[in-house]
């Protein structure tokens, strides 16, 4: 199975980092194809008998697998300061980052993007998106507006300066006249970007070409999404989304590898639901059960530290993720967090103003009004973190997984029972399926 796409099925933080890490040893390239340092992936690894935790933002989680080439694709937006801080942090902990390659077409986040992200959110007040404040939206907006700065622009100072001048001409009017902020100097921005140019130069590649050659050789390439299906700018809960394509199709535009070369799509589905930031969330819990999920699941943002909003599993969303991404395998994560509940509700449909919806409603307003219709599954109390085979799980935990599998319409190939690298049950070989 040479080309595998890995996506989040819900609103992010499903455990994509851990799943990538799990596949990492059998993978030759791991490609980040969308988003930037708005992502936060926590990977927990056992090293010399001790649990070590890594929080990755801009680098693909595959960087932790020694033989894997990490790739930052053209669809990513890069904050160079964050990139080198993350590289230095990993090197200081003994992780080799020397294989990293970066697309010459990826766009760069500059200071004015971060500033605009923050002031726009403040300006929106109650209508804010709840962004991570990392400049992601303004950088993608510039890309679409054709005034973005790309990695390759760092190597022609004349062009870089012209582009920064052109974009600041307009942005400074907005910053000064609308947001009452100080104007940003061209030299400041050019200086900020150029300080990283020489360090970045040896990493810069035509990553699309390299990946194409890797696939020709029969190498295994894993495309790791940031964010998730419902945060996708086209298919998510717009406008409460991020500004990139986080669904499986984004792997193609964000890397320059065509759809005909993709072999399988793995979606990561948390056994319950979380969301960070604003926007509709039908199964959100504002009671003790929500607090239980947040505490037991340690649901605090890896990037911003914000408490995550928590709720029961929603399989209307799960089914939607199967369809939009063409999911071949699901990994259900954090099943252990549900241990100790009398009943585990699954949202199987919505009631929207008296009408039952088995699929996502047509309009966003209806989704805001959606009331969950639950099916209650019996709970379990046994510690499942040491289970490594599906039949070792308590009968009720097995029944929960099988019911979810039936409802989402694609097979559940692995189940997470703890944060550690080995705390996983593999029902079917992930990404190496030969039976379809
Ligand atoms: P990502 O953004 O999708 O990579 O997910 P995050 O890393 O932001 O959040 C997932 C969190 O759940 C991390 O802290 C992981 O260490 C943790 N995690 C992943 N899988 C499991 C699991 O099966 N059980 C438990 N208890 N924690 C898990
Ligand atoms: P990972 O990869 C969860 C959310 C933000 C906000 C919205 C837009 O760790 O799953 P942005 O800064 O992207 O413009 O913010 O998207 N968001 C995430 N939520 N996990 C993420 O990434 C997220 N990346 C962005 O909270 O609601
Ligand atoms: Mg995360």
CSV table of C-alpha atoms and ligand atoms in Angstrom, one decimal:
chain,number,residue,atom,x,y,z
A,1,UNK,CA,0.0,0.0,0.0
A,2,UNK,CA,2.3,2.8,-1.1
A,3,UNK,CA,0.2,6.0,-0.7
A,4,UNK,CA,-1.9,6.3,2.4
A,5,UNK,CA,-3.8,9.4,3.5
A,6,UNK,CA,-4.5,9.9,7.2
A,7,UNK,CA,-7.3,12.4,8.2
A,8,UNK,CA,-9.2,13.5,11.2
A,9,UNK,CA,-12.9,12.5,11.1
A,10,UNK,CA,-14.3,15.2,13.5
A,11,UNK,CA,-13.1,18.6,14.7
A,12,UNK,CA,-9.4,17.8,15.2
A,13,UNK,CA,-7.4,16.3,18.1
A,14,UNK,CA,-8.6,12.8,17.4
A,15,UNK,CA,-5.1,11.4,17.9
A,16,UNK,CA,-3.7,11.7,14.3
A,17,UNK,CA,-0.2,12.2,15.7
A,18,UNK,CA,-0.2,8.9,17.5
A,19,UNK,CA,-1.7,7.1,14.5
A,20,UNK,CA,1.0,8.5,12.2
A,21,UNK,CA,3.7,7.5,14.7
A,22,UNK,CA,2.2,4.0,14.9
A,23,UNK,CA,2.5,3.7,11.1
A,24,UNK,CA,5.8,5.5,11.0
A,25,UNK,CA,8.2,2.5,11.2
A,26,UNK,CA,6.8,1.1,8.0
A,27,UNK,CA,6.7,4.4,6.1
A,28,UNK,CA,9.4,6.0,4.0
A,29,UNK,CA,7.9,9.5,3.7
A,30,UNK,CA,5.4,11.4,5.9
A,31,UNK,CA,3.9,14.5,4.2
A,32,UNK,CA,2.2,17.3,5.9
A,33,UNK,CA,-0.1,18.8,3.2
A,34,UNK,CA,-2.3,21.4,4.8
A,35,UNK,CA,-2.5,23.8,7.7
A,36,UNK,CA,0.5,25.1,9.7
A,37,UNK,CA,1.3,25.6,13.3
A,38,UNK,CA,-2.4,25.7,14.3
A,39,UNK,CA,-2.0,21.9,14.5
A,40,UNK,CA,-0.9,20.3,17.7
A,41,UNK,CA,-0.1,16.6,17.7
A,42,UNK,CA,1.0,14.9,20.9
A,43,UNK,CA,3.0,11.7,20.6
A,44,UNK,CA,4.0,9.6,23.6
A,45,UNK,CA,7.0,7.4,23.2
A,46,UNK,CA,8.6,4.9,25.6
A,47,UNK,CA,12.4,5.7,25.7
A,48,UNK,CA,14.8,3.9,28.0
A,49,UNK,CA,11.8,2.7,30.2
A,50,UNK,CA,10.5,6.3,30.5
A,51,UNK,CA,7.4,7.9,28.8
A,52,UNK,CA,8.5,10.8,26.7
A,53,UNK,CA,5.9,13.3,25.3
A,54,UNK,CA,6.4,15.2,22.1
A,55,UNK,CA,4.2,18.1,21.0
A,56,UNK,CA,4.5,18.7,17.2
A,57,UNK,CA,2.9,21.7,15.5
A,58,UNK,CA,4.5,22.4,12.1
A,59,UNK,CA,6.5,19.2,11.5
A,60,UNK,CA,4.7,16.0,10.5
A,61,UNK,CA,4.6,13.4,13.3
A,62,UNK,CA,6.6,11.0,11.1
A,63,UNK,CA,9.7,13.0,12.1
A,64,UNK,CA,9.9,10.8,15.2
A,65,UNK,CA,10.4,7.7,13.1
A,66,UNK,CA,14.1,7.4,12.4
A,67,UNK,CA,14.0,6.1,8.8
A,68,UNK,CA,11.2,8.3,7.6
A,69,UNK,CA,11.7,11.4,5.4
A,70,UNK,CA,9.4,14.2,6.7
A,71,UNK,CA,8.0,16.5,4.0
A,72,UNK,CA,6.3,19.8,4.2
A,73,UNK,CA,4.2,20.1,1.1
A,74,UNK,CA,3.1,23.0,-1.0
A,75,UNK,CA,-0.3,23.2,0.8
A,76,UNK,CA,1.2,24.1,4.1
A,77,UNK,CA,1.7,27.6,5.5
A,78,UNK,CA,5.0,28.0,7.3
A,79,UNK,CA,6.0,30.2,10.1
A,80,UNK,CA,9.8,30.0,9.8
A,81,UNK,CA,10.5,31.0,13.4
A,82,UNK,CA,8.3,28.2,14.6
A,83,UNK,CA,9.8,25.7,12.1
A,84,UNK,CA,13.4,26.3,13.4
A,85,UNK,CA,12.3,26.5,17.0
A,86,UNK,CA,10.6,23.1,16.6
A,87,UNK,CA,13.6,21.6,14.8
A,88,UNK,CA,16.0,22.9,17.5
A,89,UNK,CA,13.8,21.6,20.2
A,90,UNK,CA,13.7,18.1,18.7
A,91,UNK,CA,17.5,18.1,18.0
A,92,UNK,CA,18.1,19.0,21.6
A,93,UNK,CA,16.1,15.9,22.6
A,94,UNK,CA,18.1,13.7,20.2
A,95,UNK,CA,15.7,13.5,17.3
A,96,UNK,CA,17.4,13.6,13.9
A,97,UNK,CA,15.6,16.2,11.7
A,98,UNK,CA,18.2,16.3,9.0
A,99,UNK,CA,16.0,14.5,6.4
A,100,UNK,CA,13.3,17.2,6.4
A,101,UNK,CA,12.4,18.6,3.0
A,102,UNK,CA,10.2,21.6,2.3
A,103,UNK,CA,8.3,22.5,-0.9
A,104,UNK,CA,9.5,25.6,-2.7
A,105,UNK,CA,5.8,26.5,-3.3
A,106,UNK,CA,4.7,26.5,0.3
A,107,UNK,CA,3.5,29.9,1.6
A,108,UNK,CA,5.1,31.8,4.4
A,109,UNK,CA,3.5,33.3,7.5
A,110,UNK,CA,4.8,36.8,8.3
A,111,UNK,CA,4.3,39.1,11.2
A,112,UNK,CA,1.4,40.9,9.5
A,113,UNK,CA,-0.5,37.7,9.2
A,114,UNK,CA,-0.3,37.0,12.9
A,115,UNK,CA,-1.3,40.6,13.7
A,116,UNK,CA,-4.2,40.5,11.3
A,117,UNK,CA,-5.5,37.2,12.7
A,118,UNK,CA,-5.6,38.5,16.2
A,119,UNK,CA,-7.1,41.9,15.4
A,120,UNK,CA,-9.7,40.5,13.1
A,121,UNK,CA,-10.8,38.1,15.9
A,122,UNK,CA,-11.0,41.0,18.4
A,123,UNK,CA,-13.0,43.0,15.8
A,124,UNK,CA,-15.5,40.2,15.3
A,125,UNK,CA,-16.3,40.0,19.0
A,126,UNK,CA,-19.1,37.6,19.6
A,127,UNK,CA,-18.9,36.4,15.9
A,128,UNK,CA,-15.3,35.4,16.3
A,129,UNK,CA,-14.1,32.0,15.0
A,130,UNK,CA,-11.9,31.3,18.0
A,131,UNK,CA,-8.7,30.8,15.8
A,132,UNK,CA,-5.4,29.8,17.2
A,133,UNK,CA,-4.0,33.3,16.4
A,134,UNK,CA,-1.1,31.9,14.4
A,135,UNK,CA,-1.9,33.8,11.2
A,136,UNK,CA,-3.3,30.8,9.3
A,137,UNK,CA,-6.4,32.4,7.8
A,138,UNK,CA,-4.7,35.7,6.6
A,139,UNK,CA,-1.8,33.7,5.0
A,140,UNK,CA,-4.2,31.4,3.1
A,141,UNK,CA,-6.3,34.5,2.1
A,142,UNK,CA,-3.1,36.1,0.6
A,143,UNK,CA,-2.4,32.8,-1.3
A,144,UNK,CA,-5.9,32.9,-2.9
A,145,UNK,CA,-5.6,36.6,-3.4
A,146,UNK,CA,-2.3,36.0,-5.2
A,147,UNK,CA,-0.3,38.3,-3.0
A,148,UNK,CA,1.4,35.5,-0.9
A,149,UNK,CA,5.1,35.1,-0.2
A,150,UNK,CA,6.4,31.6,-1.0
A,151,UNK,CA,9.5,29.7,0.1
A,152,UNK,CA,11.3,30.3,-3.2
A,153,UNK,CA,10.8,34.1,-2.9
A,154,UNK,CA,13.5,34.1,-0.2
A,155,UNK,CA,16.1,33.5,-2.8
A,156,UNK,CA,15.5,36.6,-4.9
A,157,UNK,CA,15.6,39.6,-2.6
A,158,UNK,CA,14.4,42.0,-5.2
A,159,UNK,CA,11.3,40.0,-5.9
A,160,UNK,CA,10.7,39.4,-2.2
A,161,UNK,CA,10.9,43.1,-1.4
A,162,UNK,CA,8.5,44.0,-4.3
A,163,UNK,CA,6.0,41.4,-3.1
A,164,UNK,CA,6.2,42.6,0.6
A,165,UNK,CA,5.9,46.2,-0.6
A,166,UNK,CA,2.8,45.4,-2.6
A,167,UNK,CA,1.0,43.6,0.1
A,168,UNK,CA,1.9,46.1,2.9
A,169,UNK,CA,0.7,49.0,0.8
A,170,UNK,CA,-2.8,47.6,1.2
A,171,UNK,CA,-2.5,45.9,4.6
A,172,UNK,CA,-1.0,49.0,6.3
A,173,UNK,CA,-4.1,50.9,5.3
A,174,UNK,CA,-6.3,48.3,7.0
A,175,UNK,CA,-4.1,48.0,10.1
A,176,UNK,CA,-3.8,51.8,10.6
A,177,UNK,CA,-7.2,53.0,9.4
A,178,UNK,CA,-9.5,50.2,10.5
A,179,UNK,CA,-7.8,48.5,13.4
A,180,UNK,CA,-5.9,51.5,14.8
A,181,UNK,CA,-2.6,49.6,14.8
A,182,UNK,CA,0.9,50.8,13.8
A,183,UNK,CA,2.0,50.4,10.2
A,184,UNK,CA,4.5,47.5,9.5
A,185,UNK,CA,7.8,48.4,7.7
A,186,UNK,CA,8.8,46.6,4.6
A,187,UNK,CA,12.4,46.2,6.0
A,188,UNK,CA,11.0,44.5,9.2
A,189,UNK,CA,9.2,41.9,7.2
A,190,UNK,CA,12.0,41.3,4.7
A,191,UNK,CA,14.5,41.0,7.6
A,192,UNK,CA,12.3,38.6,9.5
A,193,UNK,CA,12.0,36.3,6.5
A,194,UNK,CA,15.6,36.5,5.2
A,195,UNK,CA,17.2,35.6,8.5
A,196,UNK,CA,16.1,32.0,7.9
A,197,UNK,CA,16.9,31.8,4.2
A,198,UNK,CA,20.3,30.2,4.3
A,199,UNK,CA,19.2,27.6,6.9
A,200,UNK,CA,16.2,26.7,4.8
A,201,UNK,CA,18.0,26.6,1.4
A,202,UNK,CA,19.2,22.9,1.6
A,203,UNK,CA,15.8,21.7,2.6
A,204,UNK,CA,14.0,23.4,-0.3
A,205,UNK,CA,12.8,20.9,-3.0
A,206,UNK,CA,10.3,20.2,-5.7
A,207,UNK,CA,8.5,17.9,-3.2
A,208,UNK,CA,5.9,16.9,-5.8
A,209,UNK,CA,8.6,15.5,-8.0
A,210,UNK,CA,10.4,13.7,-5.1
A,211,UNK,CA,7.2,12.1,-4.0
A,212,UNK,CA,6.3,11.0,-7.5
A,213,UNK,CA,9.7,9.3,-7.8
A,214,UNK,CA,9.3,7.7,-4.3
A,215,UNK,CA,6.0,6.2,-5.4
A,216,UNK,CA,7.6,5.0,-8.7
A,217,UNK,CA,10.2,3.2,-6.6
A,218,UNK,CA,7.4,1.5,-4.5
A,219,UNK,CA,8.2,3.5,-1.4
A,220,UNK,CA,5.4,4.0,1.1
A,221,UNK,CA,4.2,7.6,1.5
A,222,UNK,CA,1.9,8.7,4.3
A,223,UNK,CA,0.0,12.0,4.0
A,224,UNK,CA,-0.9,13.3,7.4
A,225,UNK,CA,-3.7,15.9,7.6
A,226,UNK,CA,-3.7,18.7,10.1
A,227,UNK,CA,-7.1,19.6,11.5
A,228,UNK,CA,-10.1,17.5,10.4
A,229,UNK,CA,-13.1,16.9,8.2
A,230,UNK,CA,-15.4,19.4,10.0
A,231,UNK,CA,-12.7,22.1,10.0
A,232,UNK,CA,-12.2,21.8,6.3
A,233,UNK,CA,-12.9,25.1,4.5
A,234,UNK,CA,-15.2,23.5,1.9
A,235,UNK,CA,-16.7,20.5,3.8
A,236,UNK,CA,-16.7,21.7,7.4
A,237,UNK,CA,-18.9,23.8,9.6
A,238,UNK,CA,-18.2,27.0,7.6
A,239,UNK,CA,-17.4,29.7,8.7
A,240,UNK,CA,-16.2,28.0,11.9
A,241,UNK,CA,-13.4,26.1,10.1
A,242,UNK,CA,-9.8,26.5,9.4
A,243,UNK,CA,-8.7,28.0,6.0
A,244,UNK,CA,-7.4,24.9,4.3
A,245,UNK,CA,-8.6,21.5,2.9
A,246,UNK,CA,-8.1,19.0,5.7
A,247,UNK,CA,-10.1,16.2,3.9
A,248,UNK,CA,-8.4,13.4,2.0
A,249,UNK,CA,-8.6,15.3,-1.3
A,250,UNK,CA,-6.4,18.0,0.2
A,251,UNK,CA,-3.6,15.5,0.2
A,252,UNK,CA,-3.5,15.8,-3.6
A,253,UNK,CA,-3.6,19.5,-4.0
A,254,UNK,CA,-1.4,20.0,-1.0
A,255,UNK,CA,1.4,17.8,-2.2
A,256,UNK,CA,1.2,17.6,-6.0
A,257,UNK,CA,0.4,13.8,-5.9
A,258,UNK,CA,-2.6,13.0,-8.1
A,259,UNK,CA,-5.8,11.1,-6.8
A,260,UNK,CA,-5.0,8.1,-9.0
A,261,UNK,CA,-2.0,7.3,-6.9
A,262,UNK,CA,-3.8,7.2,-3.5
A,263,UNK,CA,-4.4,3.7,-2.3
A,264,UNK,CA,-6.1,4.0,1.1
A,265,UNK,CA,-7.6,6.6,3.4
A,266,UNK,CA,-7.4,6.1,7.2
A,267,UNK,CA,-9.6,8.3,9.3
A,268,UNK,CA,-9.1,8.9,13.0
A,269,UNK,CA,-12.2,9.0,15.1
A,270,UNK,CA,-12.2,9.7,18.8
A,271,UNK,CA,-14.6,7.5,20.7
A,272,UNK,CA,-16.4,10.7,21.8
A,273,UNK,CA,-16.3,14.2,20.3
A,274,UNK,CA,-14.3,17.4,21.1
A,275,UNK,CA,-14.0,20.8,19.5
A,276,UNK,CA,-11.8,23.8,20.2
A,277,UNK,CA,-13.0,27.3,19.3
A,278,UNK,CA,-16.4,28.5,18.3
A,279,UNK,CA,-19.1,26.9,16.2
A,280,UNK,CA,-22.0,24.4,16.3
A,281,UNK,CA,-21.5,21.1,18.1
A,282,UNK,CA,-24.8,19.1,18.5
A,283,UNK,CA,-23.6,16.6,21.1
A,284,UNK,CA,-21.8,19.1,23.3
A,285,UNK,CA,-22.2,18.4,27.0
A,286,UNK,CA,-22.3,21.2,29.5
A,287,UNK,CA,-22.8,18.9,32.5
A,288,UNK,CA,-20.8,16.5,34.7
A,289,UNK,CA,-20.5,14.1,31.8
A,290,UNK,CA,-18.7,16.8,29.7
A,291,UNK,CA,-16.4,17.5,32.6
A,292,UNK,CA,-15.7,13.7,33.0
A,293,UNK,CA,-14.6,13.5,29.3
A,294,UNK,CA,-12.5,16.6,29.6
A,295,UNK,CA,-10.7,15.4,32.8
A,296,UNK,CA,-10.4,11.7,31.9
A,297,UNK,CA,-9.4,12.4,28.3
A,298,UNK,CA,-7.1,15.3,29.3
A,299,UNK,CA,-8.9,17.5,26.8
A,300,UNK,CA,-6.8,20.7,26.7
A,301,UNK,CA,-5.4,22.1,23.5
A,302,UNK,CA,-1.9,21.0,22.5
A,303,UNK,CA,-1.4,24.4,20.7
A,304,UNK,CA,-3.3,27.0,22.8
A,305,UNK,CA,-3.9,25.1,26.0
A,306,UNK,CA,-7.6,26.0,25.8
A,307,UNK,CA,-10.1,23.5,27.4
A,308,UNK,CA,-11.7,21.5,24.6
A,309,UNK,CA,-15.5,21.4,24.4
A,310,UNK,CA,-16.6,17.8,24.9
A,311,UNK,CA,-19.6,15.6,23.9
A,312,UNK,CA,-20.7,12.1,23.0
A,313,UNK,CA,-19.8,10.4,19.8
A,314,UNK,CA,-21.7,11.6,16.8
A,315,UNK,CA,-22.0,9.0,14.0
A,316,UNK,CA,-23.8,11.3,11.6
A,317,UNK,CA,-20.5,13.1,11.5
A,318,UNK,CA,-18.6,9.7,11.3
A,319,UNK,CA,-20.7,8.6,8.3
A,320,UNK,CA,-20.1,12.0,6.7
A,321,UNK,CA,-16.4,11.6,7.2
A,322,UNK,CA,-16.5,8.2,5.6
A,323,UNK,CA,-18.2,9.6,2.5
A,324,UNK,CA,-16.3,12.9,2.1
A,325,UNK,CA,-12.9,11.2,2.6
A,326,UNK,CA,-13.5,7.8,1.0
A,327,UNK,CA,-12.4,6.2,4.2
A,328,UNK,CA,-11.1,2.6,3.9
A,329,UNK,CA,-10.1,2.2,7.6
A,330,UNK,CA,-11.0,3.9,10.8
A,331,UNK,CA,-8.9,4.1,13.9
A,332,UNK,CA,-11.0,4.7,17.0
A,333,UNK,CA,-9.0,6.4,19.6
A,334,UNK,CA,-9.4,7.0,23.4
A,335,UNK,CA,-11.8,4.1,24.0
A,336,UNK,CA,-10.2,3.9,27.4
A,337,UNK,CA,-11.6,7.3,28.3
A,338,UNK,CA,-15.1,5.9,28.2
A,339,UNK,CA,-14.4,3.2,30.8
A,340,UNK,CA,-16.5,3.5,34.0
A,341,UNK,CA,-19.8,4.8,32.5
A,342,UNK,CA,-23.2,3.2,33.1
A,343,UNK,CA,-24.2,3.9,29.5
A,344,UNK,CA,-22.4,5.3,26.5
A,345,UNK,CA,-24.7,7.3,24.3
A,346,UNK,CA,-24.1,7.4,20.5
A,347,UNK,CA,-25.7,10.2,18.5
A,348,UNK,CA,-27.3,8.3,15.5
A,349,UNK,CA,-29.4,11.2,14.0
A,350,UNK,CA,-30.5,14.7,14.6
A,351,UNK,CA,-33.9,16.2,15.4
A,352,UNK,CA,-34.0,19.6,13.6
A,353,UNK,CA,-37.2,21.5,14.5
A,354,UNK,CA,-39.2,18.2,14.7
A,355,UNK,CA,-37.7,16.6,11.6
A,356,UNK,CA,-35.3,13.6,11.8
A,357,UNK,CA,-32.1,14.0,9.9
A,358,UNK,CA,-29.9,10.9,9.4
A,359,UNK,CA,-27.4,12.9,7.3
A,360,UNK,CA,-25.8,16.3,7.8
A,361,UNK,CA,-28.5,18.9,7.3
A,362,UNK,CA,-28.4,20.9,4.1
A,363,UNK,CA,-27.9,24.3,5.7
A,364,UNK,CA,-25.7,25.5,8.5
A,365,UNK,CA,-28.7,27.1,10.4
A,366,UNK,CA,-30.3,23.7,10.7
A,367,UNK,CA,-27.0,22.2,12.0
A,368,UNK,CA,-27.0,25.0,14.7
A,369,UNK,CA,-30.5,23.8,15.7
A,370,UNK,CA,-29.7,20.0,15.5
A,371,UNK,CA,-30.7,18.1,18.7
A,372,UNK,CA,-29.0,14.7,19.1
A,373,UNK,CA,-31.0,11.5,18.9
A,374,UNK,CA,-29.2,9.0,21.1
A,375,UNK,CA,-28.9,5.3,21.2
A,376,UNK,CA,-27.6,4.1,24.6
A,377,UNK,CA,-25.0,1.4,24.7
A,378,UNK,CA,-24.2,-0.4,28.0
A,379,UNK,CA,-20.9,0.7,29.6
A,380,UNK,CA,-17.9,-1.3,31.0
A,381,UNK,CA,-15.7,-0.9,34.1
A,382,UNK,CA,-12.7,-3.0,33.4
A,383,UNK,CA,-9.3,-1.3,32.7
A,384,UNK,CA,-8.8,-1.8,29.0
A,385,UNK,CA,-5.4,-0.1,28.7
A,386,UNK,CA,-3.6,-3.4,28.7
A,387,UNK,CA,-5.8,-5.1,26.0
A,388,UNK,CA,-3.9,-5.8,22.8
A,389,UNK,CA,-6.4,-8.0,21.0
A,390,UNK,CA,-10.0,-7.1,20.2
A,391,UNK,CA,-11.4,-10.2,22.0
A,392,UNK,CA,-9.6,-9.1,25.2
A,393,UNK,CA,-11.9,-6.1,25.4
A,394,UNK,CA,-14.9,-6.4,27.7
A,395,UNK,CA,-18.0,-7.6,25.8
A,396,UNK,CA,-19.7,-4.2,26.1
A,397,UNK,CA,-16.6,-2.3,24.8
A,398,UNK,CA,-16.6,-4.7,21.8
A,399,UNK,CA,-20.3,-4.1,21.3
A,400,UNK,CA,-19.7,-0.4,21.3
A,401,UNK,CA,-17.0,-0.6,18.6
A,402,UNK,CA,-19.0,-3.0,16.5
A,403,UNK,CA,-22.1,-0.8,16.6
A,404,UNK,CA,-20.0,2.3,15.7
A,405,UNK,CA,-18.5,0.4,12.8
A,406,UNK,CA,-21.9,-0.6,11.5
A,407,UNK,CA,-23.1,3.0,11.8
A,408,UNK,CA,-20.2,4.7,10.1
A,409,UNK,CA,-20.0,2.3,7.3
A,410,UNK,CA,-16.3,1.5,7.1
A,411,UNK,CA,-14.2,-1.0,9.1
A,412,UNK,CA,-12.5,-0.2,12.3
A,413,UNK,CA,-9.0,-1.5,11.9
A,414,UNK,CA,-7.4,-0.2,15.1
A,415,UNK,CA,-8.5,0.9,18.6
A,416,UNK,CA,-6.6,3.2,20.9
A,417,UNK,CA,-6.6,2.2,24.6
A,418,UNK,CA,-4.1,4.7,25.9
A,419,UNK,CA,-1.8,7.5,24.8
A,420,UNK,CA,1.4,5.3,24.5
A,421,UNK,CA,2.8,4.0,21.2
A,422,UNK,CA,1.9,0.4,22.1
A,423,UNK,CA,-1.5,1.1,23.7
A,424,UNK,CA,-3.4,0.1,20.6
A,425,UNK,CA,-5.4,-2.9,19.3
A,426,UNK,CA,-4.8,-3.7,15.7
A,427,UNK,CA,-7.8,-5.6,14.3
A,428,UNK,CA,-6.6,-5.5,10.7
A,429,UNK,CA,-3.2,-4.4,9.3
A,430,UNK,CA,-3.4,-0.7,8.9
A,431,UNK,CA,-2.6,0.7,5.5
A,432,UNK,CA,-1.4,-2.7,4.3
A,433,UNK,CA,-4.8,-4.1,3.4
A,434,UNK,CA,-4.6,-6.6,0.6
A,435,UNK,CA,-8.1,-8.0,0.7
A,436,UNK,CA,-10.0,-5.3,-1.2
B,1,LIG,P1,-4.1,15.2,16.9
B,1,LIG,O1,-4.1,16.7,16.8
B,1,LIG,O2,-5.2,14.5,16.1
B,1,LIG,O3,-2.7,14.6,16.6
B,1,LIG,O4,-4.4,14.9,18.4
B,1,LIG,P2,-3.8,15.6,19.7
B,1,LIG,O5,-2.4,15.1,19.9
B,1,LIG,O6,-4.1,17.1,19.7
B,1,LIG,O7,-4.8,15.0,20.9
B,1,LIG,C1,-5.0,13.7,21.1
B,1,LIG,C2,-4.5,13.4,22.5
B,1,LIG,O8,-5.0,12.1,22.9
B,1,LIG,C3,-3.0,13.3,22.7
B,1,LIG,O9,-2.7,13.9,24.0
B,1,LIG,C4,-2.7,11.9,22.7
B,1,LIG,O10,-1.5,11.5,23.4
B,1,LIG,C5,-3.9,11.3,23.3
B,1,LIG,N1,-4.2,9.9,22.8
B,1,LIG,C6,-4.2,9.4,21.5
B,1,LIG,N2,-4.7,8.2,21.4
B,1,LIG,C7,-5.2,7.9,22.7
B,1,LIG,C8,-5.8,6.8,23.3
B,1,LIG,O11,-6.2,5.8,22.6
B,1,LIG,N3,-6.2,6.9,24.6
B,1,LIG,C9,-5.8,7.9,25.4
B,1,LIG,N4,-6.2,8.0,26.6
B,1,LIG,N5,-5.2,9.0,24.9
B,1,LIG,C10,-4.9,9.0,23.5
B,2,LIG,P1,-5.0,19.4,15.0
B,2,LIG,O1,-4.2,19.1,13.7
B,2,LIG,C1,-8.4,21.4,16.8
B,2,LIG,C2,-9.6,25.3,15.1
B,2,LIG,C3,-9.4,26.5,15.9
B,2,LIG,C4,-10.5,27.4,15.4
B,2,LIG,C5,-10.5,27.1,13.9
B,2,LIG,C6,-9.8,28.1,13.0
B,2,LIG,O2,-4.3,19.4,16.2
B,2,LIG,O3,-6.2,18.5,15.0
B,2,LIG,P2,-7.2,28.6,12.7
B,2,LIG,O4,-6.1,29.1,13.6
B,2,LIG,O5,-6.9,27.3,12.0
B,2,LIG,O6,-7.6,29.7,11.7
B,2,LIG,O7,-8.5,28.4,13.6
B,2,LIG,O8,-9.9,25.8,13.8
B,2,LIG,N1,-8.4,24.5,14.9
B,2,LIG,C7,-8.2,23.3,15.5
B,2,LIG,N2,-8.9,22.6,16.4
B,2,LIG,N3,-7.3,20.9,16.3
B,2,LIG,C8,-6.6,21.5,15.4
B,2,LIG,O9,-5.5,20.9,14.8
B,2,LIG,C9,-7.0,22.8,15.0
B,2,LIG,N4,-6.4,23.7,14.1
B,2,LIG,C10,-7.3,24.7,14.1
B,2,LIG,O10,-9.5,26.2,17.3
B,2,LIG,O11,-11.7,27.0,15.9
B,3,LIG,MG1,-4.3,18.4,18.0
